[in-house]
Amino acid sequence: MTPSTATITRTRHFDHPVDAIFAHWTSPEARLRWETGPDTGMRYDAFDTRDGGVEVVRIIKDGGEVGHMVQSHLKLVKNELIATSVIGVFGNETTTIMSVVIEFSPEGDGCKLEALSQVCDLKGGDVQHQHEKGWDWILGRFEADIQEHGLITA
């Protein structure tokens, strides 16, 4: 089987300052809503979004765990950057390897959030389409959470 790879970049612009967008992105309270809400099928053992932090994400389908991902935050620079490695384990074997870099930069009075992920599916799946759709979904949920609940800025 030949692994498949993809590089995905997604950019969103926000009418809020960088520090507010970064704080909302890393807030455990906000992440419970937009990243792991009851409709997502994702459950974190704990949030640890800091330099060196490790998070385990359980993937739930039809009431049972079908796999998990281990996210290691390799570099976190407040209000600027989050660099993360992700290992996905499904069916008791490593199936996915990812590197993710999210940059937060000032843009006028607002913020530009740019997400870059490089993905390798060791089983040869359609990672380009799947991960483009995934980033659009997660960034849409993030934006909707800000609109519905306001920003968490601390």
mmCIF file with all atom_site columns, C-alpha atoms in Angstrom:
data_model
loop_
_atom_site.group_PDB
_atom_site.id
_atom_site.type_symbol
_atom_site.label_atom_id
_atom_site.label_alt_id
_atom_site.label_comp_id
_atom_site.label_asym_id
_atom_site.label_entity_id
_atom_site.label_seq_id
_atom_site.pdbx_PDB_ins_code
_atom_site.Cartn_x
_atom_site.Cartn_y
_atom_site.Cartn_z
_atom_site.occupancy
_atom_site.B_iso_or_equiv
_atom_site.pdbx_formal_charge
_atom_site.auth_seq_id
_atom_site.auth_comp_id
_atom_site.auth_asym_id
_atom_site.auth_atom_id
_atom_site.pdbx_PDB_model_num
ATOM 1   C CA . MET A 1 1   ? 0.000   0.000  0.000  1.00 0.00 ? 1   MET A CA 1
ATOM 2   C CA . THR A 1 2   ? 1.315   3.439  -0.929 1.00 0.00 ? 2   THR A CA 1
ATOM 3   C CA . PRO A 1 3   ? 0.874   6.204  1.646  1.00 0.00 ? 3   PRO A CA 1
ATOM 4   C CA . SER A 1 4   ? -0.854  9.370  0.485  1.00 0.00 ? 4   SER A CA 1
ATOM 5   C CA . THR A 1 5   ? 0.220   12.882 1.418  1.00 0.00 ? 5   THR A CA 1
ATOM 6   C CA . ALA A 1 6   ? -1.182  16.374 1.229  1.00 0.00 ? 6   ALA A CA 1
ATOM 7   C CA . THR A 1 7   ? -0.356  19.916 2.224  1.00 0.00 ? 7   THR A CA 1
ATOM 8   C CA . ILE A 1 8   ? -3.342  22.030 3.190  1.00 0.00 ? 8   ILE A CA 1
ATOM 9   C CA . THR A 1 9   ? -3.385  25.753 3.903  1.00 0.00 ? 9   THR A CA 1
ATOM 10  C CA . ARG A 1 10  ? -6.425  27.613 5.166  1.00 0.00 ? 10  ARG A CA 1
ATOM 11  C CA . THR A 1 11  ? -6.635  31.303 6.056  1.00 0.00 ? 11  THR A CA 1
ATOM 12  C CA . ARG A 1 12  ? -9.324  33.216 7.921  1.00 0.00 ? 12  ARG A CA 1
ATOM 13  C CA . HIS A 1 13  ? -9.535  36.897 8.722  1.00 0.00 ? 13  HIS A CA 1
ATOM 14  C CA . PHE A 1 14  ? -11.112 38.199 11.920 1.00 0.00 ? 14  PHE A CA 1
ATOM 15  C CA . ASP A 1 15  ? -12.179 41.693 12.965 1.00 0.00 ? 15  ASP A CA 1
ATOM 16  C CA . HIS A 1 16  ? -10.646 41.129 16.393 1.00 0.00 ? 16  HIS A CA 1
ATOM 17  C CA . PRO A 1 17  ? -7.092  41.663 17.661 1.00 0.00 ? 17  PRO A CA 1
ATOM 18  C CA . VAL A 1 18  ? -4.561  38.835 17.524 1.00 0.00 ? 18  VAL A CA 1
ATOM 19  C CA . ASP A 1 19  ? -4.408  38.392 21.310 1.00 0.00 ? 19  ASP A CA 1
ATOM 20  C CA . ALA A 1 20  ? -8.183  37.885 21.505 1.00 0.00 ? 20  ALA A CA 1
ATOM 21  C CA . ILE A 1 21  ? -8.256  35.337 18.658 1.00 0.00 ? 21  ILE A CA 1
ATOM 22  C CA . PHE A 1 22  ? -5.280  33.452 20.119 1.00 0.00 ? 22  PHE A CA 1
ATOM 23  C CA . ALA A 1 23  ? -6.867  33.395 23.588 1.00 0.00 ? 23  ALA A CA 1
ATOM 24  C CA . HIS A 1 24  ? -10.149 32.069 22.168 1.00 0.00 ? 24  HIS A CA 1
ATOM 25  C CA . TRP A 1 25  ? -8.330  29.408 20.106 1.00 0.00 ? 25  TRP A CA 1
ATOM 26  C CA . THR A 1 26  ? -6.440  28.102 23.150 1.00 0.00 ? 26  THR A CA 1
ATOM 27  C CA . SER A 1 27  ? -9.187  28.476 25.785 1.00 0.00 ? 27  SER A CA 1
ATOM 28  C CA . PRO A 1 28  ? -10.327 25.104 27.188 1.00 0.00 ? 28  PRO A CA 1
ATOM 29  C CA . GLU A 1 29  ? -13.801 26.580 27.780 1.00 0.00 ? 29  GLU A CA 1
ATOM 30  C CA . ALA A 1 30  ? -14.156 27.645 24.144 1.00 0.00 ? 30  ALA A CA 1
ATOM 31  C CA . ARG A 1 31  ? -12.545 24.467 22.771 1.00 0.00 ? 31  ARG A CA 1
ATOM 32  C CA . LEU A 1 32  ? -15.148 22.373 24.592 1.00 0.00 ? 32  LEU A CA 1
ATOM 33  C CA . ARG A 1 33  ? -17.781 24.062 22.431 1.00 0.00 ? 33  ARG A CA 1
ATOM 34  C CA . TRP A 1 34  ? -16.251 24.523 19.001 1.00 0.00 ? 34  TRP A CA 1
ATOM 35  C CA . GLU A 1 35  ? -13.725 21.701 18.832 1.00 0.00 ? 35  GLU A CA 1
ATOM 36  C CA . THR A 1 36  ? -15.268 18.909 20.882 1.00 0.00 ? 36  THR A CA 1
ATOM 37  C CA . GLY A 1 37  ? -18.960 19.655 21.075 1.00 0.00 ? 37  GLY A CA 1
ATOM 38  C CA . PRO A 1 38  ? -21.371 16.721 21.435 1.00 0.00 ? 38  PRO A CA 1
ATOM 39  C CA . ASP A 1 39  ? -21.914 16.556 17.670 1.00 0.00 ? 39  ASP A CA 1
ATOM 40  C CA . THR A 1 40  ? -18.213 16.214 16.750 1.00 0.00 ? 40  THR A CA 1
ATOM 41  C CA . GLY A 1 41  ? -17.363 12.676 17.817 1.00 0.00 ? 41  GLY A CA 1
ATOM 42  C CA . MET A 1 42  ? -14.204 14.001 19.493 1.00 0.00 ? 42  MET A CA 1
ATOM 43  C CA . ARG A 1 43  ? -13.454 13.825 23.219 1.00 0.00 ? 43  ARG A CA 1
ATOM 44  C CA . TYR A 1 44  ? -10.250 15.144 24.774 1.00 0.00 ? 44  TYR A CA 1
ATOM 45  C CA . ASP A 1 45  ? -8.778  13.473 27.836 1.00 0.00 ? 45  ASP A CA 1
ATOM 46  C CA . ALA A 1 46  ? -7.634  16.990 28.831 1.00 0.00 ? 46  ALA A CA 1
ATOM 47  C CA . PHE A 1 47  ? -6.603  20.234 27.176 1.00 0.00 ? 47  PHE A CA 1
ATOM 48  C CA . ASP A 1 48  ? -2.932  21.186 27.398 1.00 0.00 ? 48  ASP A CA 1
ATOM 49  C CA . THR A 1 49  ? -2.369  23.906 24.825 1.00 0.00 ? 49  THR A CA 1
ATOM 50  C CA . ARG A 1 50  ? 1.034   25.119 25.937 1.00 0.00 ? 50  ARG A CA 1
ATOM 51  C CA . ASP A 1 51  ? 4.624   24.745 24.821 1.00 0.00 ? 51  ASP A CA 1
ATOM 52  C CA . GLY A 1 52  ? 5.344   21.030 25.354 1.00 0.00 ? 52  GLY A CA 1
ATOM 53  C CA . GLY A 1 53  ? 1.718   20.120 26.100 1.00 0.00 ? 53  GLY A CA 1
ATOM 54  C CA . VAL A 1 54  ? 0.287   16.774 24.992 1.00 0.00 ? 54  VAL A CA 1
ATOM 55  C CA . GLU A 1 55  ? -3.403  16.071 24.346 1.00 0.00 ? 55  GLU A CA 1
ATOM 56  C CA . VAL A 1 56  ? -5.173  12.799 23.561 1.00 0.00 ? 56  VAL A CA 1
ATOM 57  C CA . VAL A 1 57  ? -8.293  13.074 21.398 1.00 0.00 ? 57  VAL A CA 1
ATOM 58  C CA . ARG A 1 58  ? -10.649 10.076 21.447 1.00 0.00 ? 58  ARG A CA 1
ATOM 59  C CA . ILE A 1 59  ? -12.663 9.559  18.261 1.00 0.00 ? 59  ILE A CA 1
ATOM 60  C CA . ILE A 1 60  ? -16.128 8.210  19.069 1.00 0.00 ? 60  ILE A CA 1
ATOM 61  C CA . LYS A 1 61  ? -18.563 6.682  16.581 1.00 0.00 ? 61  LYS A CA 1
ATOM 62  C CA . ASP A 1 62  ? -21.840 4.940  17.417 1.00 0.00 ? 62  ASP A CA 1
ATOM 63  C CA . GLY A 1 63  ? -21.029 5.187  21.125 1.00 0.00 ? 63  GLY A CA 1
ATOM 64  C CA . GLY A 1 64  ? -17.629 3.491  20.926 1.00 0.00 ? 64  GLY A CA 1
ATOM 65  C CA . GLU A 1 65  ? -14.053 4.622  20.460 1.00 0.00 ? 65  GLU A CA 1
ATOM 66  C CA . VAL A 1 66  ? -12.787 3.909  16.936 1.00 0.00 ? 66  VAL A CA 1
ATOM 67  C CA . GLY A 1 67  ? -9.388  5.513  17.393 1.00 0.00 ? 67  GLY A CA 1
ATOM 68  C CA . HIS A 1 68  ? -7.447  8.301  19.002 1.00 0.00 ? 68  HIS A CA 1
ATOM 69  C CA . MET A 1 69  ? -4.982  11.035 18.124 1.00 0.00 ? 69  MET A CA 1
ATOM 70  C CA . VAL A 1 70  ? -2.041  12.213 20.205 1.00 0.00 ? 70  VAL A CA 1
ATOM 71  C CA . GLN A 1 71  ? -1.325  15.907 19.713 1.00 0.00 ? 71  GLN A CA 1
ATOM 72  C CA . SER A 1 72  ? 2.047   17.202 20.911 1.00 0.00 ? 72  SER A CA 1
ATOM 73  C CA . HIS A 1 73  ? 2.415   20.978 20.966 1.00 0.00 ? 73  HIS A CA 1
ATOM 74  C CA . LEU A 1 74  ? 6.057   21.322 19.994 1.00 0.00 ? 74  LEU A CA 1
ATOM 75  C CA . LYS A 1 75  ? 6.232   25.109 19.988 1.00 0.00 ? 75  LYS A CA 1
ATOM 76  C CA . LEU A 1 76  ? 3.774   27.668 21.246 1.00 0.00 ? 76  LEU A CA 1
ATOM 77  C CA . VAL A 1 77  ? 4.517   31.379 21.020 1.00 0.00 ? 77  VAL A CA 1
ATOM 78  C CA . LYS A 1 78  ? 1.706   33.373 22.630 1.00 0.00 ? 78  LYS A CA 1
ATOM 79  C CA . ASN A 1 79  ? -0.287  35.420 20.111 1.00 0.00 ? 79  ASN A CA 1
ATOM 80  C CA . GLU A 1 80  ? 1.899   34.204 17.227 1.00 0.00 ? 80  GLU A CA 1
ATOM 81  C CA . LEU A 1 81  ? 2.252   30.479 16.646 1.00 0.00 ? 81  LEU A CA 1
ATOM 82  C CA . ILE A 1 82  ? 1.207   26.957 17.569 1.00 0.00 ? 82  ILE A CA 1
ATOM 83  C CA . ALA A 1 83  ? 3.239   24.098 16.044 1.00 0.00 ? 83  ALA A CA 1
ATOM 84  C CA . THR A 1 84  ? 1.835   20.632 16.687 1.00 0.00 ? 84  THR A CA 1
ATOM 85  C CA . SER A 1 85  ? 2.562   17.066 15.667 1.00 0.00 ? 85  SER A CA 1
ATOM 86  C CA . VAL A 1 86  ? -0.327  14.613 15.512 1.00 0.00 ? 86  VAL A CA 1
ATOM 87  C CA . ILE A 1 87  ? -0.259  10.816 15.391 1.00 0.00 ? 87  ILE A CA 1
ATOM 88  C CA . GLY A 1 88  ? -3.554  9.088  14.561 1.00 0.00 ? 88  GLY A CA 1
ATOM 89  C CA . VAL A 1 89  ? -4.180  5.519  15.696 1.00 0.00 ? 89  VAL A CA 1
ATOM 90  C CA . PHE A 1 90  ? -7.175  3.662  14.273 1.00 0.00 ? 90  PHE A CA 1
ATOM 91  C CA . GLY A 1 91  ? -7.825  -0.066 14.374 1.00 0.00 ? 91  GLY A CA 1
ATOM 92  C CA . ASN A 1 92  ? -4.889  -0.428 16.787 1.00 0.00 ? 92  ASN A CA 1
ATOM 93  C CA . GLU A 1 93  ? -2.360  0.817  14.234 1.00 0.00 ? 93  GLU A CA 1
ATOM 94  C CA . THR A 1 94  ? -0.791  4.163  13.388 1.00 0.00 ? 94  THR A CA 1
ATOM 95  C CA . THR A 1 95  ? -2.580  5.389  10.290 1.00 0.00 ? 95  THR A CA 1
ATOM 96  C CA . THR A 1 96  ? -1.984  9.132  10.179 1.00 0.00 ? 96  THR A CA 1
ATOM 97  C CA . ILE A 1 97  ? 0.971   11.443 10.767 1.00 0.00 ? 97  ILE A CA 1
ATOM 98  C CA . MET A 1 98  ? 0.499   15.219 10.679 1.00 0.00 ? 98  MET A CA 1
ATOM 99  C CA . SER A 1 99  ? 2.361   18.396 11.337 1.00 0.00 ? 99  SER A CA 1
ATOM 100 C CA . VAL A 1 100 ? 0.227   21.470 11.950 1.00 0.00 ? 100 VAL A CA 1
ATOM 101 C CA . VAL A 1 101 ? 1.361   25.087 12.185 1.00 0.00 ? 101 VAL A CA 1
ATOM 102 C CA . ILE A 1 102 ? -1.141  27.799 13.020 1.00 0.00 ? 102 ILE A CA 1
ATOM 103 C CA . GLU A 1 103 ? 0.052   31.383 12.716 1.00 0.00 ? 103 GLU A CA 1
ATOM 104 C CA . PHE A 1 104 ? -1.735  34.393 14.169 1.00 0.00 ? 104 PHE A CA 1
ATOM 105 C CA . SER A 1 105 ? -0.698  37.749 12.706 1.00 0.00 ? 105 SER A CA 1
ATOM 106 C CA . PRO A 1 106 ? -1.982  41.328 12.912 1.00 0.00 ? 106 PRO A CA 1
ATOM 107 C CA . GLU A 1 107 ? -3.906  42.537 9.906  1.00 0.00 ? 107 GLU A CA 1
ATOM 108 C CA . GLY A 1 108 ? -5.027  46.145 10.271 1.00 0.00 ? 108 GLY A CA 1
ATOM 109 C CA . ASP A 1 109 ? -7.166  46.210 13.431 1.00 0.00 ? 109 ASP A CA 1
ATOM 110 C CA . GLY A 1 110 ? -7.846  42.505 13.097 1.00 0.00 ? 110 GLY A CA 1
ATOM 111 C CA . CYS A 1 111 ? -6.120  39.150 12.858 1.00 0.00 ? 111 CYS A CA 1
ATOM 112 C CA . LYS A 1 112 ? -5.142  36.745 10.113 1.00 0.00 ? 112 LYS A CA 1
ATOM 113 C CA . LEU A 1 113 ? -5.172  33.094 11.181 1.00 0.00 ? 113 LEU A CA 1
ATOM 114 C CA . GLU A 1 114 ? -3.304  30.820 8.802  1.00 0.00 ? 114 GLU A CA 1
ATOM 115 C CA . ALA A 1 115 ? -3.307  27.057 9.292  1.00 0.00 ? 115 ALA A CA 1
ATOM 116 C CA . LEU A 1 116 ? -0.860  24.835 7.447  1.00 0.00 ? 116 LEU A CA 1
ATOM 117 C CA . SER A 1 117 ? -0.992  21.071 7.810  1.00 0.00 ? 117 SER A CA 1
ATOM 118 C CA . GLN A 1 118 ? 1.092   18.404 6.177  1.00 0.00 ? 118 GLN A CA 1
ATOM 119 C CA . VAL A 1 119 ? -0.592  15.022 6.335  1.00 0.00 ? 119 VAL A CA 1
ATOM 120 C CA . CYS A 1 120 ? 0.496   11.480 5.584  1.00 0.00 ? 120 CYS A CA 1
ATOM 121 C CA . ASP A 1 121 ? -2.134  8.728  5.528  1.00 0.00 ? 121 ASP A CA 1
ATOM 122 C CA . LEU A 1 122 ? -0.209  5.488  5.812  1.00 0.00 ? 122 LEU A CA 1
ATOM 123 C CA . LYS A 1 123 ? -3.181  3.575  4.357  1.00 0.00 ? 123 LYS A CA 1
ATOM 124 C CA . GLY A 1 124 ? -3.400  5.716  1.216  1.00 0.00 ? 124 GLY A CA 1
ATOM 125 C CA . GLY A 1 125 ? -6.700  7.517  1.841  1.00 0.00 ? 125 GLY A CA 1
ATOM 126 C CA . ASP A 1 126 ? -7.852  10.734 0.149  1.00 0.00 ? 126 ASP A CA 1
ATOM 127 C CA . VAL A 1 127 ? -6.180  13.057 2.654  1.00 0.00 ? 127 VAL A CA 1
ATOM 128 C CA . GLN A 1 128 ? -6.295  16.188 0.472  1.00 0.00 ? 128 GLN A CA 1
ATOM 129 C CA . HIS A 1 129 ? -10.084 16.335 0.250  1.00 0.00 ? 129 HIS A CA 1
ATOM 130 C CA . GLN A 1 130 ? -10.675 14.966 3.749  1.00 0.00 ? 130 GLN A CA 1
ATOM 131 C CA . HIS A 1 131 ? -8.382  17.469 5.477  1.00 0.00 ? 131 HIS A CA 1
ATOM 132 C CA . GLU A 1 132 ? -9.472  20.467 3.386  1.00 0.00 ? 132 GLU A CA 1
ATOM 133 C CA . LYS A 1 133 ? -13.039 19.681 4.427  1.00 0.00 ? 133 LYS A CA 1
ATOM 134 C CA . GLY A 1 134 ? -11.903 19.184 8.042  1.00 0.00 ? 134 GLY A CA 1
ATOM 135 C CA . TRP A 1 135 ? -10.136 22.556 8.226  1.00 0.00 ? 135 TRP A CA 1
ATOM 136 C CA . ASP A 1 136 ? -13.116 24.355 6.671  1.00 0.00 ? 136 ASP A CA 1
ATOM 137 C CA . TRP A 1 137 ? -15.373 22.650 9.224  1.00 0.00 ? 137 TRP A CA 1
ATOM 138 C CA . ILE A 1 138 ? -13.232 23.479 12.270 1.00 0.00 ? 138 ILE A CA 1
ATOM 139 C CA . LEU A 1 139 ? -12.611 27.102 11.231 1.00 0.00 ? 139 LEU A CA 1
ATOM 140 C CA . GLY A 1 140 ? -16.329 27.532 10.551 1.00 0.00 ? 140 GLY A CA 1
ATOM 141 C CA . ARG A 1 141 ? -17.142 26.203 14.034 1.00 0.00 ? 141 ARG A CA 1
ATOM 142 C CA . PHE A 1 142 ? -14.522 28.521 15.542 1.00 0.00 ? 142 PHE A CA 1
ATOM 143 C CA . GLU A 1 143 ? -16.061 31.557 13.814 1.00 0.00 ? 143 GLU A CA 1
ATOM 144 C CA . ALA A 1 144 ? -19.579 30.503 14.793 1.00 0.00 ? 144 ALA A CA 1
ATOM 145 C CA . ASP A 1 145 ? -18.517 30.075 18.422 1.00 0.00 ? 145 ASP A CA 1
ATOM 146 C CA . ILE A 1 146 ? -17.168 33.640 18.517 1.00 0.00 ? 146 ILE A CA 1
ATOM 147 C CA . GLN A 1 147 ? -20.393 34.965 16.992 1.00 0.00 ? 147 GLN A CA 1
ATOM 148 C CA . GLU A 1 148 ? -22.615 33.005 19.366 1.00 0.00 ? 148 GLU A CA 1
ATOM 149 C CA . HIS A 1 149 ? -20.661 33.281 22.637 1.00 0.00 ? 149 HIS A CA 1
ATOM 150 C CA . GLY A 1 150 ? -18.337 36.265 22.145 1.00 0.00 ? 150 GLY A CA 1
ATOM 151 C CA . LEU A 1 151 ? -14.585 36.108 22.604 1.00 0.00 ? 151 LEU A CA 1
ATOM 152 C CA . ILE A 1 152 ? -12.830 34.549 25.541 1.00 0.00 ? 152 ILE A CA 1
ATOM 153 C CA . THR A 1 153 ? -9.869  36.853 25.918 1.00 0.00 ? 153 THR A CA 1
ATOM 154 C CA . ALA A 1 154 ? -8.065  35.599 29.018 1.00 0.00 ? 154 ALA A CA 1
#
